[in-house]
Tab-separated table of C-alpha atoms in Angstrom:
chain	number	residue	atom	x	y	z
A	1252	UNK	CA	25.803	22.254	-8.550
A	1253	UNK	CA	25.167	20.881	-5.209
A	1254	UNK	CA	21.792	21.334	-3.498
A	1255	UNK	CA	22.254	23.127	-0.163
A	1256	UNK	CA	19.950	23.864	2.816
A	1257	UNK	CA	21.786	26.336	5.112
A	1258	UNK	CA	25.329	24.679	5.355
A	1259	UNK	CA	24.270	21.149	4.501
A	1260	UNK	CA	25.527	20.096	1.222
A	1261	UNK	CA	23.196	17.475	-0.289
A	1262	UNK	CA	25.196	16.799	-3.269
A	1263	UNK	CA	23.943	17.245	-6.849
A	1264	UNK	CA	20.261	15.772	-6.781
A	1265	UNK	CA	19.518	14.388	-3.305
A	1266	UNK	CA	17.010	11.493	-2.555
A	1267	UNK	CA	15.160	12.358	0.462
A	1268	UNK	CA	13.155	9.936	2.848
A	1269	UNK	CA	9.919	11.253	3.594
A	1270	UNK	CA	8.620	11.405	7.280
A	1271	UNK	CA	5.885	8.743	7.640
A	1272	UNK	CA	3.785	8.168	10.938
A	1273	UNK	CA	4.563	4.834	12.378
A	1274	UNK	CA	7.279	4.174	9.665
A	1275	UNK	CA	10.109	6.493	9.699
A	1276	UNK	CA	11.618	5.776	13.131
A	1277	UNK	CA	15.216	5.008	13.588
A	1278	UNK	CA	15.364	1.389	12.501
A	1279	UNK	CA	13.770	2.064	9.331
A	1280	UNK	CA	15.917	5.115	8.923
A	1281	UNK	CA	19.053	2.932	9.339
A	1282	UNK	CA	18.214	0.586	6.674
A	1283	UNK	CA	17.153	3.443	4.284
A	1284	UNK	CA	20.322	5.233	5.086
A	1285	UNK	CA	22.136	2.034	4.126
A	1286	UNK	CA	20.011	1.823	1.030
A	1287	UNK	CA	21.325	5.159	-0.070
A	1288	UNK	CA	18.927	8.014	1.263
A	1289	UNK	CA	20.791	11.290	1.170
A	1290	UNK	CA	18.481	13.138	3.960
A	1291	UNK	CA	15.948	11.784	6.263
A	1292	UNK	CA	13.230	13.072	8.854
A	1293	UNK	CA	11.835	11.817	11.901
A	1294	UNK	CA	8.290	10.938	12.078
A	1295	UNK	CA	6.073	14.015	12.789
A	1296	UNK	CA	5.916	15.078	16.290
A	1297	UNK	CA	3.096	16.942	17.970
A	1298	UNK	CA	4.152	20.215	19.333
A	1299	UNK	CA	1.591	19.896	22.153
A	1300	UNK	CA	2.996	16.488	22.818
A	1301	UNK	CA	6.584	17.731	23.201
A	1302	UNK	CA	5.477	20.609	25.438
A	1303	UNK	CA	3.478	18.315	27.676
A	1304	UNK	CA	6.526	15.755	27.746
A	1305	UNK	CA	4.551	12.939	26.425
A	1306	UNK	CA	6.670	10.117	26.447
A	1307	UNK	CA	5.616	9.017	22.775
A	1308	UNK	CA	6.426	12.459	21.283
A	1309	UNK	CA	9.742	12.583	23.339
A	1310	UNK	CA	10.772	9.264	22.133
A	1311	UNK	CA	10.449	10.415	18.531
A	1312	UNK	CA	13.306	12.862	19.052
A	1313	UNK	CA	15.964	10.023	19.207
A	1314	UNK	CA	18.310	10.706	16.490
A	1315	UNK	CA	21.845	8.730	15.842
A	1316	UNK	CA	24.870	10.186	14.499
A	1317	UNK	CA	24.659	7.580	11.489
A	1318	UNK	CA	21.625	9.235	10.282
A	1319	UNK	CA	22.884	12.840	9.550
A	1320	UNK	CA	22.026	14.866	8.022
A	1321	UNK	CA	18.283	14.533	9.671
A	1322	UNK	CA	15.567	16.871	10.145
A	1323	UNK	CA	12.980	16.802	13.140
A	1324	UNK	CA	9.499	17.302	11.815
A	1325	UNK	CA	6.972	18.874	13.934
A	1326	UNK	CA	3.337	19.936	13.636
A	1327	UNK	CA	0.787	21.938	15.536
A	1328	UNK	CA	-2.122	24.324	15.232
A	1329	UNK	CA	-1.029	26.864	18.107
A	1330	UNK	CA	1.747	29.395	17.204
A	1331	UNK	CA	3.284	29.674	20.599
A	1332	UNK	CA	3.212	25.848	21.166
A	1333	UNK	CA	5.198	25.517	17.924
A	1334	UNK	CA	7.583	28.062	19.069
A	1335	UNK	CA	8.209	26.279	22.189
A	1336	UNK	CA	8.338	22.753	20.520
A	1337	UNK	CA	11.092	24.039	18.162
A	1338	UNK	CA	13.224	25.193	21.099
A	1339	UNK	CA	12.796	21.842	22.699
A	1340	UNK	CA	13.492	19.822	19.504
A	1341	UNK	CA	16.520	22.130	18.579
A	1342	UNK	CA	18.231	20.583	21.993
A	1343	UNK	CA	18.021	17.090	20.637
A	1344	UNK	CA	20.860	18.341	17.930
A	1345	UNK	CA	19.279	17.817	14.526
A	1346	UNK	CA	20.584	19.181	11.400
A	1347	UNK	CA	17.205	21.206	10.699
A	1348	UNK	CA	13.858	21.709	11.653
A	1349	UNK	CA	10.955	20.664	9.310
A	1350	UNK	CA	7.251	21.925	9.555
A	1351	UNK	CA	4.572	19.677	8.687
A	1352	UNK	CA	1.883	21.529	6.695
A	1353	UNK	CA	0.774	18.596	4.663
A	1354	UNK	CA	-0.566	15.667	6.660
A	1355	UNK	CA	-4.244	15.171	5.588
A	1356	UNK	CA	-5.322	12.555	8.046
A	1357	UNK	CA	-8.495	13.690	10.165
A	1358	UNK	CA	-7.113	13.965	13.632
A	1359	UNK	CA	-4.335	16.188	12.415
A	1360	UNK	CA	-5.943	18.375	9.794
A	1361	UNK	CA	-9.345	18.685	11.709
A	1362	UNK	CA	-7.367	19.775	14.782
A	1363	UNK	CA	-6.144	22.759	12.673
A	1364	UNK	CA	-2.686	21.438	11.998
A	1365	UNK	CA	-0.839	19.696	9.121
A	1366	UNK	CA	-2.431	20.597	5.787
A	1367	UNK	CA	-5.562	22.451	7.566
A	1368	UNK	CA	-3.010	25.517	7.473
A	1369	UNK	CA	-3.432	25.669	3.922
A	1370	UNK	CA	-6.711	27.366	4.703
A	1371	UNK	CA	-5.169	29.950	6.572
A	1372	UNK	CA	-2.163	31.295	4.693
A	1373	UNK	CA	-1.540	34.312	7.035
A	1374	UNK	CA	-1.532	32.132	10.270
A	1375	UNK	CA	0.893	29.753	8.287
A	1376	UNK	CA	3.317	32.665	7.770
A	1377	UNK	CA	3.112	33.547	11.201
A	1378	UNK	CA	3.681	30.110	12.718
A	1379	UNK	CA	6.592	29.637	10.383
A	1380	UNK	CA	8.273	33.068	11.240
A	1381	UNK	CA	8.056	31.750	15.094
A	1382	UNK	CA	9.637	28.685	14.280
A	1383	UNK	CA	12.501	30.318	12.179
A	1384	UNK	CA	13.079	32.736	15.113
A	1385	UNK	CA	13.171	30.077	17.599
A	1386	UNK	CA	16.126	28.019	16.379
A	1387	UNK	CA	19.387	28.554	14.945
A	1388	UNK	CA	18.878	25.600	12.429
A	1389	UNK	CA	17.833	25.956	8.920
A	1390	UNK	CA	13.967	25.581	8.870
A	1391	UNK	CA	12.393	23.734	6.099
A	1392	UNK	CA	8.567	22.925	5.216
A	1393	UNK	CA	6.691	20.174	3.878
A	1394	UNK	CA	3.388	20.918	2.233
A	1395	UNK	CA	0.618	19.999	-0.451
A	1396	UNK	CA	-0.812	22.122	-3.439
A	1397	UNK	CA	-3.688	23.329	-1.514
A	1398	UNK	CA	-6.620	22.280	0.616
A	1399	UNK	CA	-8.821	21.196	-2.672
A	1400	UNK	CA	-8.882	21.637	-6.235
A	1401	UNK	CA	-10.606	25.375	-5.975
A	1402	UNK	CA	-7.687	26.351	-3.545
A	1403	UNK	CA	-4.382	25.557	-5.128
A	1404	UNK	CA	-2.297	28.165	-3.076
A	1405	UNK	CA	1.153	26.420	-2.896
A	1406	UNK	CA	2.587	29.270	-5.186
A	1407	UNK	CA	1.566	31.848	-2.651
A	1408	UNK	CA	2.963	29.690	0.177
A	1409	UNK	CA	6.206	29.197	-1.555
A	1410	UNK	CA	6.864	32.861	-1.967
A	1411	UNK	CA	5.482	34.202	1.534
A	1412	UNK	CA	7.442	31.342	3.323
A	1413	UNK	CA	10.643	31.934	1.410
A	1414	UNK	CA	10.432	35.592	2.364
A	1415	UNK	CA	10.370	34.551	6.012
A	1416	UNK	CA	13.285	32.473	5.983
A	1417	UNK	CA	12.494	28.921	5.129
A	1418	UNK	CA	15.473	27.280	3.462
A	1419	UNK	CA	13.811	24.405	1.512
A	1420	UNK	CA	10.209	23.465	0.501
A	1421	UNK	CA	8.992	19.885	-0.241
A	1422	UNK	CA	5.582	19.761	-2.230
A	1423	UNK	CA	3.304	16.679	-2.261
A	1424	UNK	CA	1.840	16.793	-5.617
A	1425	UNK	CA	-1.880	16.174	-4.278
A	1426	UNK	CA	-4.335	18.380	-2.355
A	1427	UNK	CA	-5.467	17.724	1.126
A	1428	UNK	CA	-8.911	16.508	-0.198
A	1429	UNK	CA	-7.155	13.918	-2.357
A	1430	UNK	CA	-5.513	12.314	0.778
A	1431	UNK	CA	-3.438	9.697	-1.074
A	1432	UNK	CA	-5.916	8.838	-3.874
A	1433	UNK	CA	-5.503	9.638	-7.535
A	1434	UNK	CA	-2.369	10.619	-9.267
A	1435	UNK	CA	0.057	13.056	-7.843
A	1436	UNK	CA	0.308	16.211	-10.173
A	1437	UNK	CA	3.638	17.816	-10.138
A	1438	UNK	CA	3.020	20.630	-12.780
A	1439	UNK	CA	2.442	23.252	-9.987
A	1440	UNK	CA	5.694	21.968	-8.557
A	1441	UNK	CA	7.442	22.848	-11.720
A	1442	UNK	CA	5.747	26.133	-11.993
A	1443	UNK	CA	7.290	27.152	-8.541
A	1444	UNK	CA	10.610	25.876	-9.631
A	1445	UNK	CA	10.317	28.152	-12.674
A	1446	UNK	CA	9.304	31.327	-10.562
A	1447	UNK	CA	12.258	33.411	-10.827
A	1448	UNK	CA	11.556	34.877	-7.147
A	1449	UNK	CA	11.931	31.557	-5.750
A	1450	UNK	CA	15.668	30.821	-4.879
A	1451	UNK	CA	15.422	27.938	-2.354
A	1452	UNK	CA	15.668	24.231	-3.129
A	1453	UNK	CA	12.245	22.784	-4.243
A	1454	UNK	CA	11.617	18.828	-3.551
A	1455	UNK	CA	8.996	16.938	-5.353
A	1456	UNK	CA	7.011	14.175	-3.481
A	1457	UNK	CA	4.285	11.964	-4.468
A	1458	UNK	CA	4.009	8.584	-6.578
A	1459	UNK	CA	7.758	8.331	-7.266
A	1460	UNK	CA	7.915	4.366	-6.936
A	1461	UNK	CA	10.314	3.462	-9.840
A	1462	UNK	CA	13.797	4.535	-11.242
A	1463	UNK	CA	11.987	5.448	-14.645
A	1464	UNK	CA	9.729	7.668	-12.800
A	1465	UNK	CA	12.116	9.320	-10.616
A	1466	UNK	CA	14.616	9.969	-13.972
A	1467	UNK	CA	11.610	11.194	-16.097
A	1468	UNK	CA	10.244	13.505	-13.200
A	1469	UNK	CA	13.939	15.048	-12.663
A	1470	UNK	CA	13.816	16.102	-16.161
A	1471	UNK	CA	10.278	17.013	-16.539
A	1472	UNK	CA	9.476	18.847	-13.433
A	1473	UNK	CA	12.842	20.465	-12.923
A	1474	UNK	CA	13.028	19.568	-9.019
A	1475	UNK	CA	16.246	19.961	-6.921
A	1476	UNK	CA	15.492	16.595	-5.691
A	1477	UNK	CA	12.889	13.856	-4.797
A	1478	UNK	CA	11.320	12.906	-1.416
A	1479	UNK	CA	10.496	9.238	-1.470
A	1480	UNK	CA	7.973	7.643	0.807
A	1481	UNK	CA	5.944	4.539	0.627
A	1482	UNK	CA	8.084	3.084	-2.130
A	1483	UNK	CA	10.846	2.708	0.353
A	1484	UNK	CA	8.620	0.694	2.799
A	1485	UNK	CA	10.289	-3.051	2.536
A	1486	UNK	CA	12.396	-1.683	-0.429
A	1487	UNK	CA	15.273	0.772	1.040
A	1488	UNK	CA	17.231	-0.278	-2.087
A	1489	UNK	CA	14.951	2.203	-3.992
A	1490	UNK	CA	17.649	5.024	-3.237
A	1491	UNK	CA	20.513	3.114	-4.523
A	1492	UNK	CA	18.844	1.814	-7.641
A	1493	UNK	CA	17.553	5.443	-8.491
A	1494	UNK	CA	21.133	6.849	-8.096
A	1495	UNK	CA	22.783	4.163	-10.130
A	1496	UNK	CA	20.079	4.812	-12.937
A	1497	UNK	CA	20.974	8.721	-12.876
A	1498	UNK	CA	24.606	7.900	-13.243
A	1499	UNK	CA	24.515	5.125	-15.779
A	1500	UNK	CA	21.064	4.981	-17.442
A	1501	UNK	CA	21.177	1.389	-16.271
A	1502	UNK	CA	19.236	-0.717	-13.749
A	1503	UNK	CA	21.016	-2.441	-11.135
A	1504	UNK	CA	19.751	-5.823	-10.172
A	1505	UNK	CA	17.001	-5.945	-7.641
A	1506	UNK	CA	18.084	-6.902	-4.113
A	1507	UNK	CA	18.683	-10.685	-3.888
A	1508	UNK	CA	17.012	-12.905	-1.179
A	1509	UNK	CA	20.172	-12.879	1.010
A	1510	UNK	CA	19.908	-8.903	0.906
A	1511	UNK	CA	16.207	-9.085	1.699
A	1512	UNK	CA	16.903	-11.130	4.675
A	1513	UNK	CA	19.865	-9.103	5.907
A	1514	UNK	CA	17.754	-6.028	5.655
A	1515	UNK	CA	14.968	-7.570	7.557
A	1516	UNK	CA	17.244	-8.841	10.290
A	1517	UNK	CA	19.163	-5.549	10.555
A	1518	UNK	CA	15.733	-3.879	10.911
A	1519	UNK	CA	14.587	-6.143	13.542
A	1520	UNK	CA	17.563	-5.888	15.506
A	1521	UNK	CA	17.661	-2.247	15.272
A	1522	UNK	CA	14.113	-2.140	16.440
A	1523	UNK	CA	14.782	-4.370	19.429
A	1524	UNK	CA	17.991	-2.258	20.285
A	1525	UNK	CA	15.834	0.904	20.356
A	1526	UNK	CA	12.491	-0.168	21.742
A	1527	UNK	CA	13.485	-3.277	23.912
A	1528	UNK	CA	12.852	-6.866	23.122
A	1529	UNK	CA	8.707	-6.956	23.369
A	1530	UNK	CA	7.892	-3.561	21.738
A	1531	UNK	CA	10.680	-4.101	19.172
A	1532	UNK	CA	9.404	-7.500	18.023
A	1533	UNK	CA	5.885	-6.120	17.957
A	1534	UNK	CA	6.596	-3.004	15.970
A	1535	UNK	CA	8.752	-4.999	13.464
A	1536	UNK	CA	5.480	-7.167	12.608
A	1537	UNK	CA	4.080	-4.600	10.176
A	1538	UNK	CA	7.145	-4.736	8.104
A	1539	UNK	CA	7.702	-8.540	7.371
A	1540	UNK	CA	5.220	-8.853	4.327
A	1541	UNK	CA	6.871	-5.858	2.935
A	1542	UNK	CA	10.404	-7.254	2.826
A	1543	UNK	CA	9.287	-10.337	1.167
A	1544	UNK	CA	6.647	-8.981	-1.471
A	1545	UNK	CA	6.656	-11.211	-4.455
A	1546	UNK	CA	7.575	-14.517	-2.596
A	1547	UNK	CA	5.114	-17.216	-3.960
A	1548	UNK	CA	3.400	-18.883	-0.932
A	1549	UNK	CA	4.851	-16.636	1.411
A	1550	UNK	CA	1.763	-16.284	3.563
A	1551	UNK	CA	2.406	-19.019	5.865
A	1552	UNK	CA	5.747	-17.537	6.850
A	1553	UNK	CA	4.399	-14.306	7.101
A	1554	UNK	CA	1.594	-15.498	9.685
A	1555	UNK	CA	4.419	-17.353	11.902
A	1556	UNK	CA	6.641	-14.038	11.781
A	1557	UNK	CA	3.769	-11.835	12.935
A	1558	UNK	CA	2.702	-14.193	15.718
A	1559	UNK	CA	5.911	-15.117	16.950
A	1560	UNK	CA	7.470	-13.140	20.242
A	1561	UNK	CA	10.802	-15.180	20.606
A	1562	UNK	CA	13.655	-13.514	18.811
A	1563	UNK	CA	15.668	-16.747	18.367
A	1564	UNK	CA	12.465	-18.248	16.752
A	1565	UNK	CA	12.061	-15.349	14.435
A	1566	UNK	CA	15.764	-15.760	13.405
A	1567	UNK	CA	14.940	-19.439	12.664
A	1568	UNK	CA	12.043	-18.763	10.629
A	1569	UNK	CA	14.243	-16.261	8.561
A	1570	UNK	CA	16.760	-19.192	8.139
A	1571	UNK	CA	13.890	-21.272	6.847
A	1572	UNK	CA	12.644	-18.510	4.314
A	1573	UNK	CA	16.343	-18.293	3.100
A	1574	UNK	CA	16.604	-22.213	2.660
A	1575	UNK	CA	13.030	-22.573	0.924
A	1576	UNK	CA	13.553	-19.628	-1.521
A	1577	UNK	CA	17.219	-19.685	-2.169
A	1578	UNK	CA	16.939	-20.377	-5.861
A	1579	UNK	CA	14.631	-17.455	-6.629
A	1580	UNK	CA	15.692	-14.549	-8.867
A	1581	UNK	CA	16.516	-11.073	-7.842
A	1582	UNK	CA	13.366	-9.500	-7.030
A	1583	UNK	CA	12.905	-6.650	-9.324
A	1584	UNK	CA	12.758	-9.312	-12.042
A	1585	UNK	CA	9.874	-11.057	-10.260
A	1586	UNK	CA	7.814	-7.941	-9.812
C-alpha cells in the first residue's frame, strides 16, 4: 500500500528529510535527494518574516523542480499572520504546506510559536484551520509529544487536527522540555497509529541514526514512514542504505572516499550557485567535518577548508584529501 498525502504518492514506506534550521537549504536538499530522500521540507520560515517581505524569509521559499515532492514549512504565533504567510508560500509552488508546532528553541517557543502551541490546543486548532482554508495544497503538521512530561497531549492534537483537514502528521518523540536531550520515545506515536479514528499517515521522527533502528522501529511502532534529520547531515547516503536494508535485509557498503568527496563538492557547487561565491563558500564551512567524519588526523584539512575563501584552492584541498586517504576503507566500516 502506497502512502499518500493528498494526491502525492510517496511509495510504500517513505523516508522524509526533516526541516532543520540553517541546514535544510536547497544545496543540502540536493545531496539528500540524490541519497534517496522521498520527500523534503524547507527550513522553517517565519510567517511574520514572509509578511514583512524579509529577505532571509523570502530566500527560504526557493524550491527547485528536482526536489519534488517538497513542502514549505512555516511557523508563527499569530493566526492571521499564518493565514497570510500560507497564501504567500502557496504562490512559491510547493507540493504541500507544513506547520511547525514542534520547534523547542527559546526564540521560537517563547514567542508563542513552534512547540509553545502545545500549551494551547484550541489556538493550535484555529491556526491550523486558517492555514488549511488559505491554500489549495495539502497541509501537514510536525509536532512533539507535548510541552512536558505532565502534558503529553499529542493524541488529542492528532484527532483534532485530522478533523479540521490536515493530511499527515509527523511526531518527534520528545516533549518540548526535553529539547534534543534524552532518548526519543515513540510509544505514544504507536498509540496514535493504533487509534481507529486516525486515518491520515503518521510519521515518526527522533533518533533514527542507523539502518537497524529504522527497520526495528518501522515494525515496533507501526508508523507509515520515518523522518530523518541530524543523521543525514554529512551522510545523505542514510536514505539509500535504509531502503536497501528494508528490501534485502543486507547492509550496503558505506560510501567510499570518492563518494564523500563528490557529495562534498556537489554540496559546495550548489551552495555557490544558490547564494553566490562569498556566501556559498561561507555557508559550506559548517559541513566539511561532517562529510569526513572518521578520517584519522583530518583536523589540519578541516582548518584549511574552513579558512579558505578561494573556490579553486578549496577544490585543491579536496584533491589532497583524496590522495592522502585513498587507501581508506568505506566509512561505515570505520565507524
